[in-house]
CSV table of C-alpha atoms in Angstrom, one decimal:
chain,number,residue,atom,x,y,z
N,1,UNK,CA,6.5,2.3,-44.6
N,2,UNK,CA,8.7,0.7,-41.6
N,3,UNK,CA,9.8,-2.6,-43.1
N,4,UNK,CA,10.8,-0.9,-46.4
N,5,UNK,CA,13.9,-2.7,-47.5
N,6,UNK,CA,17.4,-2.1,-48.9
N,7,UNK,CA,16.5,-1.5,-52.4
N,8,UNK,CA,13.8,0.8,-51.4
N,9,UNK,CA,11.0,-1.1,-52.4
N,10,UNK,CA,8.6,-2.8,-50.7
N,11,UNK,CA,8.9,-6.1,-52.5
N,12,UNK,CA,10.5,-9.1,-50.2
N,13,UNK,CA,12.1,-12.8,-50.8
N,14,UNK,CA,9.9,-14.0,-47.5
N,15,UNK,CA,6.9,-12.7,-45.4
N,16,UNK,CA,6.5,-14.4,-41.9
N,17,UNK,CA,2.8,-14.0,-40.4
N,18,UNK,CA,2.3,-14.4,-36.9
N,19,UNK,CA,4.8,-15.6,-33.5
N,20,UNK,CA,6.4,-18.5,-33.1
N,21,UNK,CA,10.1,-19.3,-31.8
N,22,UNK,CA,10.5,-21.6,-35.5
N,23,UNK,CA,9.7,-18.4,-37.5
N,24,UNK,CA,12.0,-16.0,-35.1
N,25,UNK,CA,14.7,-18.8,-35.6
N,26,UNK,CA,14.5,-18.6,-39.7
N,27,UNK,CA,13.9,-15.3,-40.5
N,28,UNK,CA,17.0,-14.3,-38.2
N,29,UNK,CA,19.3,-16.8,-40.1
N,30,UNK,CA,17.7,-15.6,-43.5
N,31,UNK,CA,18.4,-12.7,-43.3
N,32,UNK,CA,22.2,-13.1,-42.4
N,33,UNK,CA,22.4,-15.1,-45.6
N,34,UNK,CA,21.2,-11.9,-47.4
N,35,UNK,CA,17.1,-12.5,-48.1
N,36,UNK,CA,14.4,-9.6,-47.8
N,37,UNK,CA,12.4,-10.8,-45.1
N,38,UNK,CA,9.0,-9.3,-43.8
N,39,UNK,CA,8.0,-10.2,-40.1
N,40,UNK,CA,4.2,-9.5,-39.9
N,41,UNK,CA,3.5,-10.2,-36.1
N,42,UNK,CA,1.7,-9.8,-32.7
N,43,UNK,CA,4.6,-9.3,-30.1
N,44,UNK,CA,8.4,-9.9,-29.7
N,45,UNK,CA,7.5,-12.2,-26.9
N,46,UNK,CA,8.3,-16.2,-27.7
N,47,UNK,CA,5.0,-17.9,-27.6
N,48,UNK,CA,7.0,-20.9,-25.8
N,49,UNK,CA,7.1,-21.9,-22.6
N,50,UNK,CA,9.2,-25.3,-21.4
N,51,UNK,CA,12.2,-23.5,-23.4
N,52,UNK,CA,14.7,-25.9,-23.7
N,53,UNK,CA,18.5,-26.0,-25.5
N,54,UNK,CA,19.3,-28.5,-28.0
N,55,UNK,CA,22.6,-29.4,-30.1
N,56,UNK,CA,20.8,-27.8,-33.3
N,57,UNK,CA,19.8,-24.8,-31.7
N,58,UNK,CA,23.2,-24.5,-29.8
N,59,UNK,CA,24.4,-24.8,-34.0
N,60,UNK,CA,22.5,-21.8,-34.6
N,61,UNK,CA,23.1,-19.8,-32.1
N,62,UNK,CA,26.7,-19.9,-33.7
N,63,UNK,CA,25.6,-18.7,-36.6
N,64,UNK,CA,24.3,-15.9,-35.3
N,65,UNK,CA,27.4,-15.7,-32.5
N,66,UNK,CA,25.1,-15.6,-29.8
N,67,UNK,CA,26.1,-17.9,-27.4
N,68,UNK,CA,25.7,-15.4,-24.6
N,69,UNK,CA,21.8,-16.4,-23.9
N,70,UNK,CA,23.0,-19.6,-22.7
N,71,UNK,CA,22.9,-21.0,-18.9
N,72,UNK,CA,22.3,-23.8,-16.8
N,73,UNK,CA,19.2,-26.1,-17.4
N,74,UNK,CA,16.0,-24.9,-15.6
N,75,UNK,CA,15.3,-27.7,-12.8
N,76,UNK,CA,11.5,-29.9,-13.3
N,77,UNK,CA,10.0,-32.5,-11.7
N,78,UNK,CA,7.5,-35.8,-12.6
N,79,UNK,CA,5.6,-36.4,-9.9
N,80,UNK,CA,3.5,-40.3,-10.1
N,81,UNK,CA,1.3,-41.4,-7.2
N,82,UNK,CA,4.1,-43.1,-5.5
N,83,UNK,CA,7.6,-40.9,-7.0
N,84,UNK,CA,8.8,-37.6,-7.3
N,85,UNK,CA,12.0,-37.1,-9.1
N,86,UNK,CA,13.8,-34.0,-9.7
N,87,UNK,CA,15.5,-32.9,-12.8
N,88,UNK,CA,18.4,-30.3,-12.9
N,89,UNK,CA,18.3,-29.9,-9.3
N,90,UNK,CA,20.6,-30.0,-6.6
N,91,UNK,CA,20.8,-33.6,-6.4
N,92,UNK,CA,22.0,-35.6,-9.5
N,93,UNK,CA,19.7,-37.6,-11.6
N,94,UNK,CA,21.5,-40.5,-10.7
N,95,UNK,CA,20.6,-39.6,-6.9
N,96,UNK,CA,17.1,-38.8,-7.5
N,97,UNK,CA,17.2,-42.4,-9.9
N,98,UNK,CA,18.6,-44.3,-6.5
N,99,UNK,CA,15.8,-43.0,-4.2
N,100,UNK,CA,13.0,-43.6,-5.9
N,101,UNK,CA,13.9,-46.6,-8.0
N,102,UNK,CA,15.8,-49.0,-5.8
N,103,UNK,CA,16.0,-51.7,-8.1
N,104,UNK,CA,16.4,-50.9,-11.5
N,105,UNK,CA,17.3,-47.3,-11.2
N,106,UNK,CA,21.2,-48.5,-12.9
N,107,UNK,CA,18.7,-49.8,-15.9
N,108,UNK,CA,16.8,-46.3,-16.0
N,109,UNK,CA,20.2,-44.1,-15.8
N,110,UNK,CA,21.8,-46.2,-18.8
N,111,UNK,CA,17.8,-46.0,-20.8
N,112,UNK,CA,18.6,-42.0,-20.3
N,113,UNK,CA,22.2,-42.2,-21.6
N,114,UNK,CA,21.6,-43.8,-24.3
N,115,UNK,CA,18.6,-41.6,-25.3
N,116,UNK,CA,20.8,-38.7,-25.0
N,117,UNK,CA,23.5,-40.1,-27.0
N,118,UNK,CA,20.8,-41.4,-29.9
N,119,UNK,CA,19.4,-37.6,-29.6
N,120,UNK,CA,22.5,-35.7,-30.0
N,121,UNK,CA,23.5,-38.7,-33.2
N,122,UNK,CA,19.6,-37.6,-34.4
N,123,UNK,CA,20.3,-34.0,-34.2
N,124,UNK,CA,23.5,-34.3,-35.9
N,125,UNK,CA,21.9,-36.4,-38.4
N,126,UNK,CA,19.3,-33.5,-39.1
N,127,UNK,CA,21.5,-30.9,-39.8
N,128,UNK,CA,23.8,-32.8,-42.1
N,129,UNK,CA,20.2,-33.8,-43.7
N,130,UNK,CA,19.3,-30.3,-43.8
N,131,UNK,CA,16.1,-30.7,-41.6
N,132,UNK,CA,13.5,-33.1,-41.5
N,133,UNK,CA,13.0,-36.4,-44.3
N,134,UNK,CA,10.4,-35.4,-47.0
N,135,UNK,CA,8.2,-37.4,-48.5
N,136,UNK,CA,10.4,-37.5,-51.2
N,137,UNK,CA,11.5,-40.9,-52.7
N,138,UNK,CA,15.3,-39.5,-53.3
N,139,UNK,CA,15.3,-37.3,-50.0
N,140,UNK,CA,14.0,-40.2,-48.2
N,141,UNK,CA,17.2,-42.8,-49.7
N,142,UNK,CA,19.3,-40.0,-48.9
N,143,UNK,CA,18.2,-40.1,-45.0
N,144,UNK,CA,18.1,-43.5,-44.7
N,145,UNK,CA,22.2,-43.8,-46.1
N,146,UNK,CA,22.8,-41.2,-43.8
N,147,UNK,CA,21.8,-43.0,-40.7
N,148,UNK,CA,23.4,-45.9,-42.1
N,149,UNK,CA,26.6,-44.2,-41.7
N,150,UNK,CA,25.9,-42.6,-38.6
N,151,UNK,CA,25.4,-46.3,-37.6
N,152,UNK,CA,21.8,-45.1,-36.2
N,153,UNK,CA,19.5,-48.2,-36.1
N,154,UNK,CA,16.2,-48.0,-38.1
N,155,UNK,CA,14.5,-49.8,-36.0
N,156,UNK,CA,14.9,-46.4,-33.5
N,157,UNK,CA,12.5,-44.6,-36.0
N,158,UNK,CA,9.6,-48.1,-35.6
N,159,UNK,CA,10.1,-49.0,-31.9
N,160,UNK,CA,7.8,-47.1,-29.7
N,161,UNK,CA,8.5,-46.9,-26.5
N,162,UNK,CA,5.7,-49.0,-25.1
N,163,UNK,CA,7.5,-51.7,-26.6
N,164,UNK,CA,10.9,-50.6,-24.6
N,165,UNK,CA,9.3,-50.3,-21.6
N,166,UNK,CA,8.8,-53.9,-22.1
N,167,UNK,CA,12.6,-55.0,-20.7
N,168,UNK,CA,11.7,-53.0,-17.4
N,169,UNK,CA,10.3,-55.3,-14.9
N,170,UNK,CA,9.4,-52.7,-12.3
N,171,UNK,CA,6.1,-50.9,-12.5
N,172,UNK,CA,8.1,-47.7,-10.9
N,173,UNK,CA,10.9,-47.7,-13.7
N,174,UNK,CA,8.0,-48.2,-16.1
N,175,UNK,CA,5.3,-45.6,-15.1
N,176,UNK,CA,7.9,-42.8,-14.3
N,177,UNK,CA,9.3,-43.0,-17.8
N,178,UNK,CA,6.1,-43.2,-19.5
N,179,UNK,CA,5.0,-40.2,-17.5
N,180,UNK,CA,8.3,-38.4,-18.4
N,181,UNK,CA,7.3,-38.9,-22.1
N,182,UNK,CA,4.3,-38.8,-22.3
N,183,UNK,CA,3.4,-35.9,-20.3
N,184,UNK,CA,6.0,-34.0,-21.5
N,185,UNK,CA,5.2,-34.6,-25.3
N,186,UNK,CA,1.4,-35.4,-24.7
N,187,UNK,CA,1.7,-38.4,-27.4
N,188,UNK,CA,1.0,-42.0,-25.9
N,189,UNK,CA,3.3,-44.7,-25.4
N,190,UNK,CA,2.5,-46.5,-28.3
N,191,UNK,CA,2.7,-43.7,-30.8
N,192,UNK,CA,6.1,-42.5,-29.4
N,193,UNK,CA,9.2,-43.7,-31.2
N,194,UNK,CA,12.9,-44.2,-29.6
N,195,UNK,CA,13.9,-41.7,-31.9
N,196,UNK,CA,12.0,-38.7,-30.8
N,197,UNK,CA,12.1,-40.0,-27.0
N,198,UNK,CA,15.5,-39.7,-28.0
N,199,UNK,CA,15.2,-36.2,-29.3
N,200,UNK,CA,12.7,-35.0,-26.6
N,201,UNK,CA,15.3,-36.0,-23.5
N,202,UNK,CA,18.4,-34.1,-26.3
N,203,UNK,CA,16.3,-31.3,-24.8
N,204,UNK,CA,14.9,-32.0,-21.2
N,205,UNK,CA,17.7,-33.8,-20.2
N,206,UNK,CA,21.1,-31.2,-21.7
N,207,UNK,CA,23.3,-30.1,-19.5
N,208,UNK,CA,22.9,-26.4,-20.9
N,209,UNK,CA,19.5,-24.0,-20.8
N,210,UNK,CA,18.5,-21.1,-22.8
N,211,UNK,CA,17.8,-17.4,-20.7
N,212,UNK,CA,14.4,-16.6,-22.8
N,213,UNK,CA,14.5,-12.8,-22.2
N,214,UNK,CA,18.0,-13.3,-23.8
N,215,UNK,CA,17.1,-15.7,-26.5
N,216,UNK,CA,14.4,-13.3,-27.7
N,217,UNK,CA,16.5,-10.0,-27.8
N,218,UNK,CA,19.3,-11.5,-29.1
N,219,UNK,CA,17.3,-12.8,-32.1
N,220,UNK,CA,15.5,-9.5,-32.6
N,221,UNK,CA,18.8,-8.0,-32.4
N,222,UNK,CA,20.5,-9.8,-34.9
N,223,UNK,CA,17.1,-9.6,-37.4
N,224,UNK,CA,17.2,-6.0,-37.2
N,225,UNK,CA,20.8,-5.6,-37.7
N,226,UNK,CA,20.7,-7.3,-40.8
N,227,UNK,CA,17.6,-5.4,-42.2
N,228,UNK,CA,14.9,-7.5,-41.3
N,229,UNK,CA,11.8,-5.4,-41.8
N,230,UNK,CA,8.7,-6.0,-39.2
N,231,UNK,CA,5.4,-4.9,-39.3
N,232,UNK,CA,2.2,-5.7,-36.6
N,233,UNK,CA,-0.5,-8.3,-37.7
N,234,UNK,CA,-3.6,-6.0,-36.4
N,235,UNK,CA,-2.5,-3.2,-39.1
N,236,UNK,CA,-2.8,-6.1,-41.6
N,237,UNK,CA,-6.1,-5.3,-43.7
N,238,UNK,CA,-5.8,-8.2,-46.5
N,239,UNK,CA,-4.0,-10.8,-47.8
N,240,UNK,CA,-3.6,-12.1,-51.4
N,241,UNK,CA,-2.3,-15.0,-52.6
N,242,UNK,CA,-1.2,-16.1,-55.8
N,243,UNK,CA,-0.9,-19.7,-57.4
N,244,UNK,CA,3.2,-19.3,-57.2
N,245,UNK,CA,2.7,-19.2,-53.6
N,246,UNK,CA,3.2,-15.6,-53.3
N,247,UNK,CA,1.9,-12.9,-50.9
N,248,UNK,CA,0.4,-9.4,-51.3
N,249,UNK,CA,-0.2,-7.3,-48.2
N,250,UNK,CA,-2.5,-4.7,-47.9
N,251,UNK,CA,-2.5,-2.7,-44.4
N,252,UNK,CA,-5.4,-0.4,-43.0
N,253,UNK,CA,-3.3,2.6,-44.1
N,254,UNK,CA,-3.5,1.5,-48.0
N,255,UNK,CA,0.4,0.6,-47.6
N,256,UNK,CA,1.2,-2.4,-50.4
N,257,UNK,CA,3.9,-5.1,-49.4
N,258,UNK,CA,4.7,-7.9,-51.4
N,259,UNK,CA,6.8,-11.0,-50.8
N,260,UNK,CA,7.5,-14.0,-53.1
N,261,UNK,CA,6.8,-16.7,-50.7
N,262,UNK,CA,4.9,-16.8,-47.6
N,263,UNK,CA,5.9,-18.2,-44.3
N,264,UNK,CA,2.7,-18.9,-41.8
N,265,UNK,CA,4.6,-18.7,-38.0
N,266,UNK,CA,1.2,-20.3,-36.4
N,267,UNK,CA,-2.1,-22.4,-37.3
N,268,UNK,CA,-4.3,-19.2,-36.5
N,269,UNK,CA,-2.4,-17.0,-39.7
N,270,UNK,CA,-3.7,-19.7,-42.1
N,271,UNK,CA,-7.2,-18.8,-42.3
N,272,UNK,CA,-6.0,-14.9,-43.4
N,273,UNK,CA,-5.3,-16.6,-46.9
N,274,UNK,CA,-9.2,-17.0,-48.3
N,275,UNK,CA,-9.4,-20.7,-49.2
N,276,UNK,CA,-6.4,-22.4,-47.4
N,277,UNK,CA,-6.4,-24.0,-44.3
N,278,UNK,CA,-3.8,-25.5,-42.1
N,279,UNK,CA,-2.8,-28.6,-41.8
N,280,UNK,CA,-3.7,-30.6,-38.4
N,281,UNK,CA,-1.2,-30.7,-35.7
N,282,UNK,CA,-2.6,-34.6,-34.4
N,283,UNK,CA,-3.4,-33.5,-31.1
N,284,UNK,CA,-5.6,-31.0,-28.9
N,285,UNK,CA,-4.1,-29.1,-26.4
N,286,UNK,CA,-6.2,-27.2,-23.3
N,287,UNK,CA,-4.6,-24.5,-21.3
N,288,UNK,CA,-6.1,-23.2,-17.7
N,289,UNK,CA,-4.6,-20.4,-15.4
N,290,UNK,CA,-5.1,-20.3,-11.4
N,291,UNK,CA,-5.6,-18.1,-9.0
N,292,UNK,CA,-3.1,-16.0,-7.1
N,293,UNK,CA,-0.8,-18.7,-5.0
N,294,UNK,CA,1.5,-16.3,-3.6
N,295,UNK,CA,3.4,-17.9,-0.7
N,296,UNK,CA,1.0,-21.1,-0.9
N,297,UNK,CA,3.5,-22.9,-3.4
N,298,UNK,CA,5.7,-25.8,-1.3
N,299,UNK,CA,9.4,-25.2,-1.5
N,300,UNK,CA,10.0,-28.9,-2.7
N,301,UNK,CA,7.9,-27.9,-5.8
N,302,UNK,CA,9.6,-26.5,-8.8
N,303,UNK,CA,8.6,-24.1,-11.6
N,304,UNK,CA,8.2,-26.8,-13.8
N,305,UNK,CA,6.1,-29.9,-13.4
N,306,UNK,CA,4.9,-33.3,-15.3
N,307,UNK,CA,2.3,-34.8,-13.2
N,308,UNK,CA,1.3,-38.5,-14.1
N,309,UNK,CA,-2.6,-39.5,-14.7
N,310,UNK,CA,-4.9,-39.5,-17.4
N,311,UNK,CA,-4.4,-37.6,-18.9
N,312,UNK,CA,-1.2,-36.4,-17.8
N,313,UNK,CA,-0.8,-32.3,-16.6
N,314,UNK,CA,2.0,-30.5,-17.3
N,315,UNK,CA,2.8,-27.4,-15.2
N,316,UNK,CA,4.2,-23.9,-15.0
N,317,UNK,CA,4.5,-21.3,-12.3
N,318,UNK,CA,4.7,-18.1,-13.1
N,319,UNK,CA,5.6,-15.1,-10.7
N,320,UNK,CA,5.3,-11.7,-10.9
N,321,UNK,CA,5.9,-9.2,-8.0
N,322,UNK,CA,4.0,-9.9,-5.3
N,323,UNK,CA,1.2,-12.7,-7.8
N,324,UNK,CA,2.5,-16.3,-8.7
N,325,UNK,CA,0.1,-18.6,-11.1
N,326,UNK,CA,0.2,-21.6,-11.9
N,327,UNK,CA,-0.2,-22.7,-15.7
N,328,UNK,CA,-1.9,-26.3,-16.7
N,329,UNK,CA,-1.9,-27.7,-20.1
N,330,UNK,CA,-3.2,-31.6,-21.0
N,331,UNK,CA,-4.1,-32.6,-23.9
N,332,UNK,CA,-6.4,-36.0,-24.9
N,333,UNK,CA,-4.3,-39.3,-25.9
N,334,UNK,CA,-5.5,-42.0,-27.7
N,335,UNK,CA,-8.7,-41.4,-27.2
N,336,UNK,CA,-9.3,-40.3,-23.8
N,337,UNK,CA,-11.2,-37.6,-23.2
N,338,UNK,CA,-9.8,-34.1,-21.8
N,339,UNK,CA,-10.4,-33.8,-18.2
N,340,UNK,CA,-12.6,-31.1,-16.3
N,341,UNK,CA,-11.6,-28.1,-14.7
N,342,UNK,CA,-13.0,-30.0,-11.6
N,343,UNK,CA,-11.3,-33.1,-12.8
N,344,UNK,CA,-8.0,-31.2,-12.9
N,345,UNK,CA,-8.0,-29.7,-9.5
N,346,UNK,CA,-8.9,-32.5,-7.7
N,347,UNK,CA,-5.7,-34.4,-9.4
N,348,UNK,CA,-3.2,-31.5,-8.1
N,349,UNK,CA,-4.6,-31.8,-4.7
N,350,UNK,CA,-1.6,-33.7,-3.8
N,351,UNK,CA,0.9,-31.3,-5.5
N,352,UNK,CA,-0.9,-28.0,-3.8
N,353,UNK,CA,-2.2,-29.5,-0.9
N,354,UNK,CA,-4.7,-27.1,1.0
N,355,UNK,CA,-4.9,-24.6,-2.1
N,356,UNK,CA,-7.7,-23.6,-4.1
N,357,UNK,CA,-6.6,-23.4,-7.5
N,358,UNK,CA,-10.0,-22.2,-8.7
N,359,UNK,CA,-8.4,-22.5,-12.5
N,360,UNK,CA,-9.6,-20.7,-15.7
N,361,UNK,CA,-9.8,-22.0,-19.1
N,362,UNK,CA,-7.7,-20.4,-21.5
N,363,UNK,CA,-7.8,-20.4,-25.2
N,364,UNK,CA,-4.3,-22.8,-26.3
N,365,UNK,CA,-4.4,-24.8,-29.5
N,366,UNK,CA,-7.8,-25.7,-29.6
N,367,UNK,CA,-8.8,-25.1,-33.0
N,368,UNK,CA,-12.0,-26.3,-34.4
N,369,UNK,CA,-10.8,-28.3,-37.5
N,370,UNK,CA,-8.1,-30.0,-35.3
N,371,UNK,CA,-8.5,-33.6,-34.8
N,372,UNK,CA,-5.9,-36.2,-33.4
N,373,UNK,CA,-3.5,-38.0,-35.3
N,374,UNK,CA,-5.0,-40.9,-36.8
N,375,UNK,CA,-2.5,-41.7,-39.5
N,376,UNK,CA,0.0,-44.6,-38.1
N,377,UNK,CA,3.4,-42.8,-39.3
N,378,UNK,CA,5.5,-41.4,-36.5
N,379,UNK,CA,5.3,-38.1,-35.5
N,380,UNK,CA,9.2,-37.0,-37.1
N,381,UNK,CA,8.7,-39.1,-40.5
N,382,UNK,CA,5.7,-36.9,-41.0
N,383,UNK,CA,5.7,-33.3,-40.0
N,384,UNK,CA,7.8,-32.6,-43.4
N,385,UNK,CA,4.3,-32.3,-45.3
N,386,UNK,CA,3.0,-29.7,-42.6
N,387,UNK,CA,6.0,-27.4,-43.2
N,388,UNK,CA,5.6,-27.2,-47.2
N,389,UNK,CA,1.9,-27.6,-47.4
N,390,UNK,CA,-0.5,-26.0,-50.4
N,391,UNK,CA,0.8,-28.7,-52.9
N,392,UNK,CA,4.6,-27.4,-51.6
N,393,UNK,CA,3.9,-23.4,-52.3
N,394,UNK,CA,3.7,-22.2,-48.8
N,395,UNK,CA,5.2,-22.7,-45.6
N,396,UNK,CA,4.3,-23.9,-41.8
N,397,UNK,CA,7.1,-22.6,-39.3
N,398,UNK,CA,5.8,-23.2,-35.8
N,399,UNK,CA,6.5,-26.5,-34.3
N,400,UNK,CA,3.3,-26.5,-31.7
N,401,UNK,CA,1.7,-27.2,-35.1
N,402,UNK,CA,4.4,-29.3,-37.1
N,403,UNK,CA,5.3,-31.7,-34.3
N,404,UNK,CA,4.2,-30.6,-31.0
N,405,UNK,CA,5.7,-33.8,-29.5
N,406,UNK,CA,9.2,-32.2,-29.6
N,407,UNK,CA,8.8,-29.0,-27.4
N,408,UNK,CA,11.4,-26.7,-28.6
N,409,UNK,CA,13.4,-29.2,-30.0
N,410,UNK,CA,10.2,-29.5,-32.6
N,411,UNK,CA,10.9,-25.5,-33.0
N,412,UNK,CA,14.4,-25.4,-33.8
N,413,UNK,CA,14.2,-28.8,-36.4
N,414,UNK,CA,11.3,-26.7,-38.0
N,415,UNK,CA,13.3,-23.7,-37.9
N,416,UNK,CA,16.4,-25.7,-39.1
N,417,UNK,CA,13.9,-27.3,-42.1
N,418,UNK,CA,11.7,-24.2,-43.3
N,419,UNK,CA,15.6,-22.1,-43.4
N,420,UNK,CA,16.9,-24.6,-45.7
N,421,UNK,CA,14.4,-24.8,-48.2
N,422,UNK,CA,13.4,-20.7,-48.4
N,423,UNK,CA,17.6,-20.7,-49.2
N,424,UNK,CA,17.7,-23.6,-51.6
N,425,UNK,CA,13.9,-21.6,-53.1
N,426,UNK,CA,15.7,-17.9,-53.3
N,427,UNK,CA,19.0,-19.4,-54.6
N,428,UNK,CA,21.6,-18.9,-51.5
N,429,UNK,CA,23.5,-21.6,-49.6
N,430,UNK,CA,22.1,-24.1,-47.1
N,431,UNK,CA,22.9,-24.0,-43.5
């Protein structure tokens, strides 16, 4: 079958199912460090779409000497009833900061350095730590004696950032960073901590971007060059799985693959396994799609949007040819209710003023058996349990559903987490 593997069997060390940039991420750097990897998928394409760089991914990029996808940072905006501020534009932040905060835009510049700083310190922190802290009573001592000596505060991983907000005294400086954060990471202010504020800006606000097109072939190059086998998720008749966390594959042809640990890349693969279901992700995400705005789109607007309200929108614009559309996702926080299609258009009618939007639901991360968070932990000191989930057998590898706070920061710690304990599993070295 295509996929057969070195030693001419059809029996692997790991089987990814399904697409995710996490999944991509691991079973690239897997099999450099010699595992028998199966990708069962839909489509090469990165189901991701504010693609950011980050130290950690910048790491493994290394690894896999591919530094060559690399490039400036895409520009976006966050637009609030009375600010718009550009991000990676032509005007520096500090600029942009000036303008539209007069008085304490010194206090917001230094709130953004430092968050930077603490990310990059977090991200380091990470990969030392091998990924994210487990639940784990040793794994947990050893996290905490490592931010002790990376003199990271724990109050970082407690303080939310409602609380910071606090020290501003101007409503601007206040609602542009919680619209920043928040509708960037779709979590509220009170449920955010410092520490993945910290590690969402390590993102948004580097100095380096990621070319996707490039990202994706360069990781499909280097999986196929070291024998990564692949096969297509529609040819995928059965799955069994054993108590060991293991994986039999049957395909519509009456082809047999086996793997001896099994790697979901997305929520929706779960349910392919009779009798296990995924673990929630704490939040529910709705997705919509416009209508052609071809040469309707204002020239001050970026391709990349965070528009304030509740709850907030975040945007993408898409062209192609001679079509451009306009992407919206929001998602419910606390427990606000997800706006209406009507709702939603009336809101951008200040962004595309004069356009009919006339958006159309699409189907996102809207699972039935998803329900928001209701647990009190952060959002990092918990997603270890959705990666090694089934009483620690199998494995979640997709950070929409791990911790969708983080973007693709959320990917690549995944990525970094799932990699490290499929190579401590099989026997190999760590990262």
């Amino acid at each position: 079958m295509p996929g057969t593997n070195r030693t001419g069997n059809n029996h692997y060390d790991v089987a990814f199912l399904g697409d995710s940039l996490a999944s991509l991420l691991s079973a690239a750097l897997l099999v450099k460090r010699g595992c028998r990897v199966l990708m069962i998928h839909n489509t090469r394409e990165l189901p991701i779409r504010w693609l950011t760089s980050s130290l950690l991914l910048e790491r493994m990029l290394d690894l896999l000497d591919g530094r060559a996808c690399c490039t400036t940072p895409a520009p976006f905006q966050v637009i609030t009833r009375h600010q718009r501020i550009d991000c990676n534009g032509k005007s520096s932040l500090a600029d942009e900061l000036r303008r539209e905060l007069p008085v304490e835009h010194r206090e917001v510049a230094t709130f953004l350095d430092d968050m930077l700083s603490l990310g990059e310190q977090l991200e380091d922190l990470l990969w030392e730590h091998r990924g994210l802290p487990s639940g784990r009573l040793g794994n947990r001592f050893r996290f905490r004696r490592n931010c002790f000596r990376a003199d990271i505060p724990g109050r970082v991983f407690r303080q939310t950032l409602r609380d910071r907000l606090s020290d501003f005294g101007e409503p601007g400086a206040r609602k542009f960073l919680t619209s920043l954060f928040c509708g960037f990471s779709f979590a509220p202010s009170n449920r955010l901590t410092l520490a993945e504020c910290a590690l969402i800006w390590s993102g948004l606000g580097r100095k380096g971007g990621i070319v996707k097109s490039g990202l994706e072939e360069l990781l499909w190059h280097r999986y196929k060059q070291f024998h990564g086998a692949e096969e297509q998720l529609h040819r995928l008749a059965r799955v069994r799985t054993g108590k060991d966390g293991s994986g039999k594959f049957l395909f519509d042809d009456e082809r047999v693959a086996t793997a001896d640990r099994l790697v979901f890349a997305d929520r929706e693969t779960v349910p392919l396994c009779e009798g296990l279901s995924a673990p929630p992700t704490g939040r529910l995400v709705h997705g919509y799609v416009s209508a052609n705005i071809k040469n309707r789109i204002s020239p001050l607007l970026t391709r990349r949007v965070i528009v304030d309200g509740n709850p907030p929108l975040r945007l993408q614009i898409e062209e192609t040819g001679n079509a451009a559309f306009c992407r919206v996702e929001n998602a419910a926080i606390g427990e606000r209710g997800l706006a209406s299609t009507e709702q939603i258009e009336k809101r951008l009618t200040p962004v595309f003023p004069f356009v009919d939007l006339n958006l159309v639901a699409q189907n996102m991360e809207n699972a039935a058996d998803v329900d928001l968070r209701s647990d009190a932990r952060p959002a990092l000191m918990s997603a270890h349990e959705r990666v090694v989930f089934d009483h620690g057998k199998r494995y979640l590898c997709s950070g929409s559903s791990v911790i969708p706070e983080l973007g693709t920061v959320g990917e690549v710690i995944v990525a970094l987490t799932t990699t490290n304990e499929l190579l401590q599993a099989t026997g190999k070295p760590p990262l």
